[in-house]
mmCIF file of C-alpha atoms and ligand atoms in Angstrom:
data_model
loop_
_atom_site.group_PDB
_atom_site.id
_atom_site.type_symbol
_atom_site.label_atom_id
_atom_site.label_comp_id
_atom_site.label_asym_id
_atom_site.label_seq_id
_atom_site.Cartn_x
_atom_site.Cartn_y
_atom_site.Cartn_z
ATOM 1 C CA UNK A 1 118.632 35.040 -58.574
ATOM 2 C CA UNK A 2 116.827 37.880 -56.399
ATOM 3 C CA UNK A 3 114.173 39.137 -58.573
ATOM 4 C CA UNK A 4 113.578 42.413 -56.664
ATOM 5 C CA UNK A 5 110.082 43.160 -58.200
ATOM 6 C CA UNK A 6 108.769 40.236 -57.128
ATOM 7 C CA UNK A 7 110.788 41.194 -53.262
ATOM 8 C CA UNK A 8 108.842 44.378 -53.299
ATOM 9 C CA UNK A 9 105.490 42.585 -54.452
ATOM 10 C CA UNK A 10 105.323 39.921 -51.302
ATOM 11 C CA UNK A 11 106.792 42.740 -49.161
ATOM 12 C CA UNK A 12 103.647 44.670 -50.097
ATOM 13 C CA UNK A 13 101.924 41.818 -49.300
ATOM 14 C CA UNK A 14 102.855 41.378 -46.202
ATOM 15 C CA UNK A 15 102.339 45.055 -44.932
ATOM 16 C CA UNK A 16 98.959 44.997 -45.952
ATOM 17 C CA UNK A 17 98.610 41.552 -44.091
ATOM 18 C CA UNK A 18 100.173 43.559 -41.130
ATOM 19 C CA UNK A 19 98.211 46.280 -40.955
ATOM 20 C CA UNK A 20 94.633 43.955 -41.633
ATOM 21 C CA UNK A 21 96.516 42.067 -38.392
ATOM 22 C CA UNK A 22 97.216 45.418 -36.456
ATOM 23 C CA UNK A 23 93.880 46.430 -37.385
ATOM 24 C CA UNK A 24 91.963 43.418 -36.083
ATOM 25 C CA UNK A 25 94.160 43.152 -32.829
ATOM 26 C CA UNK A 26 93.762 46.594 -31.876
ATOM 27 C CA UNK A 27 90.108 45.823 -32.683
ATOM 28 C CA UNK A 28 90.240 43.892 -30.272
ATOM 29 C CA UNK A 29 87.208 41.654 -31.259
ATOM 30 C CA UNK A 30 86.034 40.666 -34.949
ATOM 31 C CA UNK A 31 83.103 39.005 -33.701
ATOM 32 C CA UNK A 32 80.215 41.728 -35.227
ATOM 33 C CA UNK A 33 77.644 42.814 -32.859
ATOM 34 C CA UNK A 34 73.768 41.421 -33.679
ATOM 35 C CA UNK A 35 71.344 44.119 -33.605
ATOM 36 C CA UNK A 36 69.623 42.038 -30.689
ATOM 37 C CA UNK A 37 71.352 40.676 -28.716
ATOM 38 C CA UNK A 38 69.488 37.314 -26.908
ATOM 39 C CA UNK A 39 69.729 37.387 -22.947
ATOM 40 C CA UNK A 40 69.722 35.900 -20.597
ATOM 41 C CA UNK A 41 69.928 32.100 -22.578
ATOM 42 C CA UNK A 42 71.048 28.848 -21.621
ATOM 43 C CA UNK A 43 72.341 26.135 -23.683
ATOM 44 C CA UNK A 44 73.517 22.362 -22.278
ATOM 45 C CA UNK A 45 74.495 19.324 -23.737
ATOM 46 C CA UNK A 46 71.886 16.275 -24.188
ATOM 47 C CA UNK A 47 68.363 15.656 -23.768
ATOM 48 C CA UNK A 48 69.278 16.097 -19.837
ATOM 49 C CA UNK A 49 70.025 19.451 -20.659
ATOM 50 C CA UNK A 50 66.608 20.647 -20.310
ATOM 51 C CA UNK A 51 65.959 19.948 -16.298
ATOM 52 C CA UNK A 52 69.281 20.886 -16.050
ATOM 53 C CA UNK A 53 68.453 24.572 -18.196
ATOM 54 C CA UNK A 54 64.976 24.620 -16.225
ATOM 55 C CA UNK A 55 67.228 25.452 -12.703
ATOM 56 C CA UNK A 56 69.188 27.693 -14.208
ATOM 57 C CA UNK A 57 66.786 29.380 -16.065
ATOM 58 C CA UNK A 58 65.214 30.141 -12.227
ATOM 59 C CA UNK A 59 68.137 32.079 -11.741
ATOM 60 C CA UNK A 60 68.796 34.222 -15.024
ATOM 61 C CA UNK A 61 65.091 34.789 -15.302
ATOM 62 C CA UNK A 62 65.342 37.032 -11.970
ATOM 63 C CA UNK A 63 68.373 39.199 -13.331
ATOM 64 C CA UNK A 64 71.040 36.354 -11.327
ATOM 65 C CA UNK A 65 74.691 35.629 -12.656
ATOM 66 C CA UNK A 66 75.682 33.318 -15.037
ATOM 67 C CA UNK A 67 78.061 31.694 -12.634
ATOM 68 C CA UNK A 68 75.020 30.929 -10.273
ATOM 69 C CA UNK A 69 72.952 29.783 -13.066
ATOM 70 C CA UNK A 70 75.567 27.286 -14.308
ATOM 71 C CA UNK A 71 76.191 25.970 -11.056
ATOM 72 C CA UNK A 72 72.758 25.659 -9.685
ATOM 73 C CA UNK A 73 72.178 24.061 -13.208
ATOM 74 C CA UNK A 74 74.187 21.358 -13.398
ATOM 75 C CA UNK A 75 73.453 20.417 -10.121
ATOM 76 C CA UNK A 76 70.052 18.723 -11.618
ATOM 77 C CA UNK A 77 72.179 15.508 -13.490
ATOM 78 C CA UNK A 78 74.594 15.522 -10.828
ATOM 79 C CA UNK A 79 71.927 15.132 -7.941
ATOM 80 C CA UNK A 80 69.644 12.491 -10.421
ATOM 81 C CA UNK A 81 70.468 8.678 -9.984
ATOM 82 C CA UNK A 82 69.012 7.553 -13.038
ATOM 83 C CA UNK A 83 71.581 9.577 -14.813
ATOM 84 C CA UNK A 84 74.775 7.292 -15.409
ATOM 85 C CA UNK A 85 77.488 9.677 -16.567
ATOM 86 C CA UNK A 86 77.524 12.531 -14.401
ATOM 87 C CA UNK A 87 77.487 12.610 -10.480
ATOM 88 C CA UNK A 88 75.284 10.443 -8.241
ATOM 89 C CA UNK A 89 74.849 7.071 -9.831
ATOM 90 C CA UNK A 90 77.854 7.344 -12.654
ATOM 91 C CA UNK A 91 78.945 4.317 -13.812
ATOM 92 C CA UNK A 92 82.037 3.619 -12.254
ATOM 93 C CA UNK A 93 85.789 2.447 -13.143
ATOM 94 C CA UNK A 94 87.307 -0.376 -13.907
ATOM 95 C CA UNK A 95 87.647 -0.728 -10.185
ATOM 96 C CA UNK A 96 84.093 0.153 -8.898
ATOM 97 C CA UNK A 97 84.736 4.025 -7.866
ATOM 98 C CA UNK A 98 82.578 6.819 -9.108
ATOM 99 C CA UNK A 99 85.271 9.303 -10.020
ATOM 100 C CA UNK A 100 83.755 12.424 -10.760
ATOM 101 C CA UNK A 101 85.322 15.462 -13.391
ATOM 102 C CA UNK A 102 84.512 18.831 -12.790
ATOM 103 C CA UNK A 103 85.362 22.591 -13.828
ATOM 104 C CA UNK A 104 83.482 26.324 -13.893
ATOM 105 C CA UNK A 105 84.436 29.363 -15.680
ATOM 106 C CA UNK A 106 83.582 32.926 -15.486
ATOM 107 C CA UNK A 107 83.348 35.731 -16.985
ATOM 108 C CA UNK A 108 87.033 37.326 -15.838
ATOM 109 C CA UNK A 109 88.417 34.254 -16.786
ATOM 110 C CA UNK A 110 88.387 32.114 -13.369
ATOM 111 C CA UNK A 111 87.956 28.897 -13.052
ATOM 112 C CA UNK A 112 88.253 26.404 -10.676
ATOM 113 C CA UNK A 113 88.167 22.240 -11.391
ATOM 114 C CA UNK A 114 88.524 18.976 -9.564
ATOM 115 C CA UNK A 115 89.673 16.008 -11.085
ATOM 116 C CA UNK A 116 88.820 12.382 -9.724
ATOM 117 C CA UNK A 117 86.384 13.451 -7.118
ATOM 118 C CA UNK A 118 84.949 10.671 -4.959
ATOM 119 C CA UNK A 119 82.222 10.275 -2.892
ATOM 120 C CA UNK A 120 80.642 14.022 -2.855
ATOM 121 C CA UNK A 121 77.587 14.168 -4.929
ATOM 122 C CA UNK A 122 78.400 17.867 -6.543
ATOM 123 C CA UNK A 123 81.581 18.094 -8.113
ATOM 124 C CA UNK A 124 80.754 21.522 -9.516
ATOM 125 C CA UNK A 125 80.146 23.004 -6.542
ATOM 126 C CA UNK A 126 83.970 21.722 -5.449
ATOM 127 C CA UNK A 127 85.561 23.111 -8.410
ATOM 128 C CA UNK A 128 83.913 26.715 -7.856
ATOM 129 C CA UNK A 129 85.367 26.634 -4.281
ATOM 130 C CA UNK A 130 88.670 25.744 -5.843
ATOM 131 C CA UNK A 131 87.998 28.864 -7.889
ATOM 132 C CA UNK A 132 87.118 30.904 -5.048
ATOM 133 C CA UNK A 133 88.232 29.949 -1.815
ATOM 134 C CA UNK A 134 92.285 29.124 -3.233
ATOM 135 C CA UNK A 135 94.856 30.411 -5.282
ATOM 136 C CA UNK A 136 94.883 27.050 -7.397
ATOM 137 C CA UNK A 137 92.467 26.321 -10.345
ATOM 138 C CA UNK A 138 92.964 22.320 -10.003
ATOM 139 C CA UNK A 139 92.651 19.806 -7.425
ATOM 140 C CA UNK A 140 93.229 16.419 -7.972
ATOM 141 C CA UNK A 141 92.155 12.828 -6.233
ATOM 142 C CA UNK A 142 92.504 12.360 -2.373
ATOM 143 C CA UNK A 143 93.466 16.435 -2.632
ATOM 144 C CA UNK A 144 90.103 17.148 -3.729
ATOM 145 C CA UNK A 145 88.088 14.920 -1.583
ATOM 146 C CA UNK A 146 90.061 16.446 1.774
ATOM 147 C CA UNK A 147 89.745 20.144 0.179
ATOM 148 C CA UNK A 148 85.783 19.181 -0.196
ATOM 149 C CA UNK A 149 85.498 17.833 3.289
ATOM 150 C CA UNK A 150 87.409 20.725 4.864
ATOM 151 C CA UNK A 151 84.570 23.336 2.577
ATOM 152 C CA UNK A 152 82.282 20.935 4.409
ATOM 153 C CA UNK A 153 81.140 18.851 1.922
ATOM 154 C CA UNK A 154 79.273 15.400 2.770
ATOM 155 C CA UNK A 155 81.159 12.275 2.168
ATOM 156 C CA UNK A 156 78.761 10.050 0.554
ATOM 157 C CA UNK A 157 78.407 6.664 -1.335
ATOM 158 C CA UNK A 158 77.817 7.498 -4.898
ATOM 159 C CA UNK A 159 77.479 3.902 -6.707
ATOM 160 C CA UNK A 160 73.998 3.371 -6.989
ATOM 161 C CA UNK A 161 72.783 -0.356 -6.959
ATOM 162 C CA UNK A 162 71.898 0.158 -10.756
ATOM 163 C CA UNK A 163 75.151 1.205 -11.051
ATOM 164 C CA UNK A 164 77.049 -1.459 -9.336
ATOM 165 C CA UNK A 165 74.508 -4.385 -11.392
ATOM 166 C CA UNK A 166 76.263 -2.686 -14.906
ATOM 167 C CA UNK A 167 79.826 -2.798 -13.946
ATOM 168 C CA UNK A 168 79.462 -5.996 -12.153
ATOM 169 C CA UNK A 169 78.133 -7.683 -15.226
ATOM 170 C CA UNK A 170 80.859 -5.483 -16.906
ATOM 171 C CA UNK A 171 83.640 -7.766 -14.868
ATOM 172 C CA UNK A 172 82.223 -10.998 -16.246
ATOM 173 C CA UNK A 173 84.321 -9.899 -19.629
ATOM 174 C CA UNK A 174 86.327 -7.360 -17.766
ATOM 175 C CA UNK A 175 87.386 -6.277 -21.279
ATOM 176 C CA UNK A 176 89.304 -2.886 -21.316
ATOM 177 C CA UNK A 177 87.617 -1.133 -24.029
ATOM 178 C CA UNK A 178 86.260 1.665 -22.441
ATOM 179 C CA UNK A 179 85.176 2.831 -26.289
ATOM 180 C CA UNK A 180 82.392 6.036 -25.768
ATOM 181 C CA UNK A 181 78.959 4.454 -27.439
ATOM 182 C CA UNK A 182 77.774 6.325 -30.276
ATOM 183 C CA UNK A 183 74.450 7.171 -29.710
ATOM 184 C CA UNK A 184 72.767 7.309 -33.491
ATOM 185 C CA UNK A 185 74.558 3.142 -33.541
ATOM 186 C CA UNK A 186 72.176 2.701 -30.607
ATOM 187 C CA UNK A 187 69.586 5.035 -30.751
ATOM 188 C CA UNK A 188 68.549 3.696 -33.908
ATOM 189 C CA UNK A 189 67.534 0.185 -33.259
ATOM 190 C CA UNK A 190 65.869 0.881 -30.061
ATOM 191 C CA UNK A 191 64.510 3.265 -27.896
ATOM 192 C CA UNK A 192 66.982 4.898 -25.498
ATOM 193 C CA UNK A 193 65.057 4.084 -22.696
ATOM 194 C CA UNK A 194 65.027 0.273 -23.157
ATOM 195 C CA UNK A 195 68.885 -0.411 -23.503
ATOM 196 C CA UNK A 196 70.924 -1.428 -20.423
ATOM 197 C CA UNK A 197 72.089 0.997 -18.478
ATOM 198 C CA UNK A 198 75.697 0.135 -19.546
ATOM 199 C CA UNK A 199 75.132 0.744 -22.860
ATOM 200 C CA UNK A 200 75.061 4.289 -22.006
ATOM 201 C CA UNK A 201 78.753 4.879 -21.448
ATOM 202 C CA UNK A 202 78.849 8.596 -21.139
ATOM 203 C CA UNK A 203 77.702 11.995 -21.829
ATOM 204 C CA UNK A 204 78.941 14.785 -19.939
ATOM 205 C CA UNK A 205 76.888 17.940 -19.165
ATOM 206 C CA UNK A 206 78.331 21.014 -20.270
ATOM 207 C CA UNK A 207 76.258 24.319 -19.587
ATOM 208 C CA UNK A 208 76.875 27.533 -21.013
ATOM 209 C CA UNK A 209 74.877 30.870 -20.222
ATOM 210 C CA UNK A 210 74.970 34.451 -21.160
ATOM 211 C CA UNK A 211 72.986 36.147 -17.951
ATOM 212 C CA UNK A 212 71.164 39.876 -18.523
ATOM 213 C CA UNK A 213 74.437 41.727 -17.898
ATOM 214 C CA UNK A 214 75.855 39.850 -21.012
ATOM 215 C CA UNK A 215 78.349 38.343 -18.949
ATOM 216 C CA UNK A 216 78.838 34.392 -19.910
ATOM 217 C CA UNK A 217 79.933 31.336 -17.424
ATOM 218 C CA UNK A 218 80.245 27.577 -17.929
ATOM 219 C CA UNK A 219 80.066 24.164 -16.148
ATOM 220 C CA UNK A 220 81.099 21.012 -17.145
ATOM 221 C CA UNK A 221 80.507 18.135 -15.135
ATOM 222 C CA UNK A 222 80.879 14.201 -15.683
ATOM 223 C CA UNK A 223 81.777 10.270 -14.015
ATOM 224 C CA UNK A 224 83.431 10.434 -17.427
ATOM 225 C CA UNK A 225 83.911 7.139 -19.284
ATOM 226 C CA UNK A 226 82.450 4.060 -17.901
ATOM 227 C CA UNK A 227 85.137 1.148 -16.611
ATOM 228 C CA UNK A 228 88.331 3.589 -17.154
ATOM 229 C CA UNK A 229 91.227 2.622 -15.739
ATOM 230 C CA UNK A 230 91.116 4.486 -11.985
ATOM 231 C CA UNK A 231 92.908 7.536 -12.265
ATOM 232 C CA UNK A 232 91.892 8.330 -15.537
ATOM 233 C CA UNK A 233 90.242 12.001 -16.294
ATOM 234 C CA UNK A 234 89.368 13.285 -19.833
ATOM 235 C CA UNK A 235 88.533 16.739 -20.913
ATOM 236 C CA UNK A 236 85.590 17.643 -19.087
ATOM 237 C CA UNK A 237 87.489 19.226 -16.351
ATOM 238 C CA UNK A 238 90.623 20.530 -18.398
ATOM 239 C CA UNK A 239 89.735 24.115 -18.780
ATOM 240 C CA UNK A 240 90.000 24.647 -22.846
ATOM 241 C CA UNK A 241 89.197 21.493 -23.753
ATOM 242 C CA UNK A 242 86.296 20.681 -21.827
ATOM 243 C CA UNK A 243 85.171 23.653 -21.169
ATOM 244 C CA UNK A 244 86.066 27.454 -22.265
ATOM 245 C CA UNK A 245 84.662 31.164 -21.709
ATOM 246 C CA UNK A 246 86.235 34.448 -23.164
ATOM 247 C CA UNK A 247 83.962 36.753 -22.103
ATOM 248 C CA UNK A 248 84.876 39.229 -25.206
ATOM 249 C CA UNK A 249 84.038 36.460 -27.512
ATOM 250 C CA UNK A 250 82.252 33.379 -26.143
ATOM 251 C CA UNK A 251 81.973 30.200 -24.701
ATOM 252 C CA UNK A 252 82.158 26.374 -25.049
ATOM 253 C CA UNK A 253 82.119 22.905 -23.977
ATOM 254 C CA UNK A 254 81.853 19.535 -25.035
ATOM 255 C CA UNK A 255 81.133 15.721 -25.024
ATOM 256 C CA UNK A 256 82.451 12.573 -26.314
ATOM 257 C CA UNK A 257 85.813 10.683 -26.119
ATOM 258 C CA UNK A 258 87.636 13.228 -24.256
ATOM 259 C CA UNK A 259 91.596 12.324 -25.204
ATOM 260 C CA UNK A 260 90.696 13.250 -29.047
ATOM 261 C CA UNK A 261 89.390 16.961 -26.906
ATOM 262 C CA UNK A 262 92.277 17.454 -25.698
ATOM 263 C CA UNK A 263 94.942 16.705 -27.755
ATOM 264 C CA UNK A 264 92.901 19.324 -29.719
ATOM 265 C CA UNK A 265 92.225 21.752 -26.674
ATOM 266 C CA UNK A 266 88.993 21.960 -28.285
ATOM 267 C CA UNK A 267 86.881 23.870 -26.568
ATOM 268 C CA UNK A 268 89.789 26.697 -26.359
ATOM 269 C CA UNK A 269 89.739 26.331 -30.510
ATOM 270 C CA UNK A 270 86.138 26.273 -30.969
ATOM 271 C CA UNK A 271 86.071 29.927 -29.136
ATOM 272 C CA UNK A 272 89.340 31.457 -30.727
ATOM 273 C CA UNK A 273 87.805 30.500 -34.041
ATOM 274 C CA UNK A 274 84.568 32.864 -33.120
ATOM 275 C CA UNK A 275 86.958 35.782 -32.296
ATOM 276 C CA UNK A 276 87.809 35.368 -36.292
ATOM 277 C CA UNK A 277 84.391 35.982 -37.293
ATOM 278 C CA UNK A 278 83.551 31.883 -37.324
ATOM 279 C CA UNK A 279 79.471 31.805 -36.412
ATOM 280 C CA UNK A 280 79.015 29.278 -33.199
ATOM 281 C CA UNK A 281 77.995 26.410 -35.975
ATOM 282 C CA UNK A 282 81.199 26.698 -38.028
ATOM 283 C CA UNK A 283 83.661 26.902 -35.357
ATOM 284 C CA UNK A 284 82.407 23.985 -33.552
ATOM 285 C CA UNK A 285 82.572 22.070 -36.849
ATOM 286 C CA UNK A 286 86.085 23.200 -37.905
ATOM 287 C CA UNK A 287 86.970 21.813 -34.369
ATOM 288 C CA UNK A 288 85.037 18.563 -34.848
ATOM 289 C CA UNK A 289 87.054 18.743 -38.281
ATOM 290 C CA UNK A 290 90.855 19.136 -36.703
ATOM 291 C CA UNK A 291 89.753 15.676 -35.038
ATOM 292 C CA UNK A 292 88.782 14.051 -38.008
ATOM 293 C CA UNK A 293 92.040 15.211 -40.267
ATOM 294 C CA UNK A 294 94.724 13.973 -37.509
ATOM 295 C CA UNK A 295 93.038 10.504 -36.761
ATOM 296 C CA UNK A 296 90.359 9.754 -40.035
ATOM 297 C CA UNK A 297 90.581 6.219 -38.950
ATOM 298 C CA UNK A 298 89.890 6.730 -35.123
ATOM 299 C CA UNK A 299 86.679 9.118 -35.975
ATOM 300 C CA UNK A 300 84.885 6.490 -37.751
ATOM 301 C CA UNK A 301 84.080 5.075 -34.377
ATOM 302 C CA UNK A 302 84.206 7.705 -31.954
ATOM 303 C CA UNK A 303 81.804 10.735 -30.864
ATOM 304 C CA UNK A 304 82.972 13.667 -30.074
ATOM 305 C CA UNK A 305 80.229 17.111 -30.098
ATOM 306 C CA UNK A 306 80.939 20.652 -28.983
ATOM 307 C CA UNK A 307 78.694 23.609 -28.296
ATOM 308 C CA UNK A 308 78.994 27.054 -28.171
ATOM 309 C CA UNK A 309 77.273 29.986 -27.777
ATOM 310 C CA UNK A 310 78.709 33.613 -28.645
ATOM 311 C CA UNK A 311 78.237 36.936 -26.950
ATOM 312 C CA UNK A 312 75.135 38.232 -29.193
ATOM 313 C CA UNK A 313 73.690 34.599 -27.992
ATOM 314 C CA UNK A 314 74.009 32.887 -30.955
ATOM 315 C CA UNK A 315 74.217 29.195 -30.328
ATOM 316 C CA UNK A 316 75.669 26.095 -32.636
ATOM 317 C CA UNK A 317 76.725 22.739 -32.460
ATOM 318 C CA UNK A 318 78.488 20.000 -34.547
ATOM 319 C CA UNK A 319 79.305 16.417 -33.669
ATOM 320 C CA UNK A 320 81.690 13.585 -35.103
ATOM 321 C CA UNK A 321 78.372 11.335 -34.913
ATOM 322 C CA UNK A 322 74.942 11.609 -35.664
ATOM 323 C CA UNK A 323 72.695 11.438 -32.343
ATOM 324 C CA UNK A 324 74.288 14.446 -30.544
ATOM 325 C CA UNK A 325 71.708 16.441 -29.051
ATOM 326 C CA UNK A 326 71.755 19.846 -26.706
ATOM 327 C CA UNK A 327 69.067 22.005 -24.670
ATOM 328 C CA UNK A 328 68.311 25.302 -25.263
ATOM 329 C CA UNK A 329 66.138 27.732 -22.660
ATOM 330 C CA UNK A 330 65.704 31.481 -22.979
ATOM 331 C CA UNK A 331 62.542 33.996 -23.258
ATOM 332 C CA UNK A 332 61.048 32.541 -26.145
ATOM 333 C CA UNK A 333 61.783 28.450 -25.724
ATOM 334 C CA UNK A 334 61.934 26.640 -22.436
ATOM 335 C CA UNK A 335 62.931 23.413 -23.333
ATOM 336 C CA UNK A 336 63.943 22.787 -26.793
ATOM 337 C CA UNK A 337 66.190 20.125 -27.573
ATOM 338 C CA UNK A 338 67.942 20.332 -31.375
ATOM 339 C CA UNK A 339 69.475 17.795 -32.855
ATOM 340 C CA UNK A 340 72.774 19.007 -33.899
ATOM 341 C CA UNK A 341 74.780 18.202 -36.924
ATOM 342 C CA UNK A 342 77.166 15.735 -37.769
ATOM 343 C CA UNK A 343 80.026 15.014 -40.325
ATOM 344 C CA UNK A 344 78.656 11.606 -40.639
HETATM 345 N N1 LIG B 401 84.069 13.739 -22.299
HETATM 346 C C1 LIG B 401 83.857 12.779 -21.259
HETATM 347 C C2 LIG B 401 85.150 12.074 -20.933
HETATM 348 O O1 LIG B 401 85.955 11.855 -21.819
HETATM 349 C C3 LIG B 401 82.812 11.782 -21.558
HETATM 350 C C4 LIG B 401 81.611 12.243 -22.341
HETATM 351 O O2 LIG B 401 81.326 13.390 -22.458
HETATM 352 O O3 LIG B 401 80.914 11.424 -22.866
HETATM 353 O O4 LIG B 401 85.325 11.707 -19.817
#
């Protein structure tokens, strides 16, 4: 039967919840201001984040953009051979290509990406020209390479002889696993520098920065996972799960086995979760945590991490896996890497 006093109770209820809603929206942001506000920072993913945070830091030091920081940043792993997951010298596919993922952001919420770049060395650079130079904000494959060519990019070989020695002994099992390693599994027994260079399947650099006009931009660049099937591209180029700025609220990015990213357009999440008032920290571990609930059994053995850094430039991190680690570089610190945390 209608019971109209408890009707009138929920209706109540739900006004209030309304006007809390109306409130907030109109608002605009919930995110509370910090009394100071940290800028110009940088913030990257991995131990490689700290060249990578050195370049940029050239460039925000001197009162530059975010966008050129971010660019000019990533540019460091992308350009360094000895750096198997991103650019120059990735580890290749199951076929023997470098592929190469790419995407920029910036702060009015353009972006640009390229997805299964070969043979040009700086994928980020690509994706900003996508940004800039066409009314698109993805190109794909051959589409990319000719775009690149046309912007006057070199064509270059990008499978390093170290490179070619891992997936080659790779092809003696030719098993299609492409499983991301977890690092803390690894890191543990042995010093990082004394496994095979296959061992180290991935990690992706994503590079966020808030620049002295409090404007934020990101870049996310990676060969993605080693020995994928060709054709294959993961999150690091997707723009919200790979990478994501709202220049109101914040920005993000992150690493790991990038199909669990997107199906959970993390990096989108992880920043919408800051507009509610979630601290950097806590929105990249509810993210982490919307992986773990769909698939428990698949997180065991996976790493995924995210990072984020909000417009006050506050900074957090959470990973799946022990072993995820991220640069930070502003005023006070030049290159401190944290260890960040981890549900297991
Ligand atoms: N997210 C990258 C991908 O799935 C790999 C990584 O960051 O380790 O391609």
């Amino acid at each position: 039967m209608f019971n109209r006093r408890k009707f009138i109770k929920a209706t109540a209820i739900s006004a209030a919840l309304f006007s809390m809603g109306k409130k907030s929206m109109a608002n605009g942001i919930t995110i509370p201001k910090a009394k100071n506000i940290k800028k110009p920072i940088v913030i990257s993913t991995w131990d490689f984040g700290v060249a990578a945070n050195a370049d940029a830091w050239k460039i925000l030091s001197k009162s530059g953009n975010a966008l050129d920081a971010v660019e000019q940043g990533v540019w460091v792993p992308e350009a360094d051979e000895t750096n198997q997951s991103v650019g120059y010298g990735g580890l290749p596919d199951r076929d023997g290509k470098v592929t190469l993922d790419a995407c920029i952001m910036d702060h009015l919420g353009n972006c640009g990406a390229v997805l299964a770049l070969e043979h040009i060395m700086h994928p980020i650079s690509v994706a900003r020209k996508v940004m800039e130079k066409t009314p698109h904000v993805i190109l794909a494959g051959d589409g990319a390479l000719q775009f690149a060519l046309e912007q006057g990019f070199k064509k270059e070989n990008l499978l390093t002889p170290a490179s070619e020695k891992a997936w080659k002994e790779w092809l003696k099992t030719a098993k299609y696993n492409p499983v991301i390693n977890i690092e803390n599994k690894l890191y543990d027994k042995a010093a990082p520098q004394k496994l095979p260079g296959n061992q180290y399947n991935h990690d992706t650099i994503g590079m966020l920065a808030l620049d002295s006009n409090g404007n934020l931009s990101g870049a996310c660049t990676t060969s993605g996972m080693a020995y994928k099937l060709h054709g294959r591209v993961g999150d690091s180029p997707i723009i919200g799960a790979g990478l994501y700025i709202d220049n109101e609220v914040g920005g993000a990015t992150s690493t790991g086995v990038g199909e669990e990213v997107i199906r959970n357009v993390g990096s989108f999440l992880v920043v919408e979760l800051m507009r509610q008032g979630y601290s950097p920290e806590d929105a990249c571990k509810e993210a982490v945590m919307r992986i773990i609930k769909k698939k428990p059994e698949t997180a065991k053995n996976i790493q995924v991490g995210f990072l984020a850094l909000n417009k006050n430039g506050e900074y957090g991190a959470y990973a799946i896996q022990k072993g995820f680690s991220y640069a930070v570089c502003d005023e006070e610190k030049q290159d401190l890497v944290i260890k960040g945390k981890s549900y297991y």
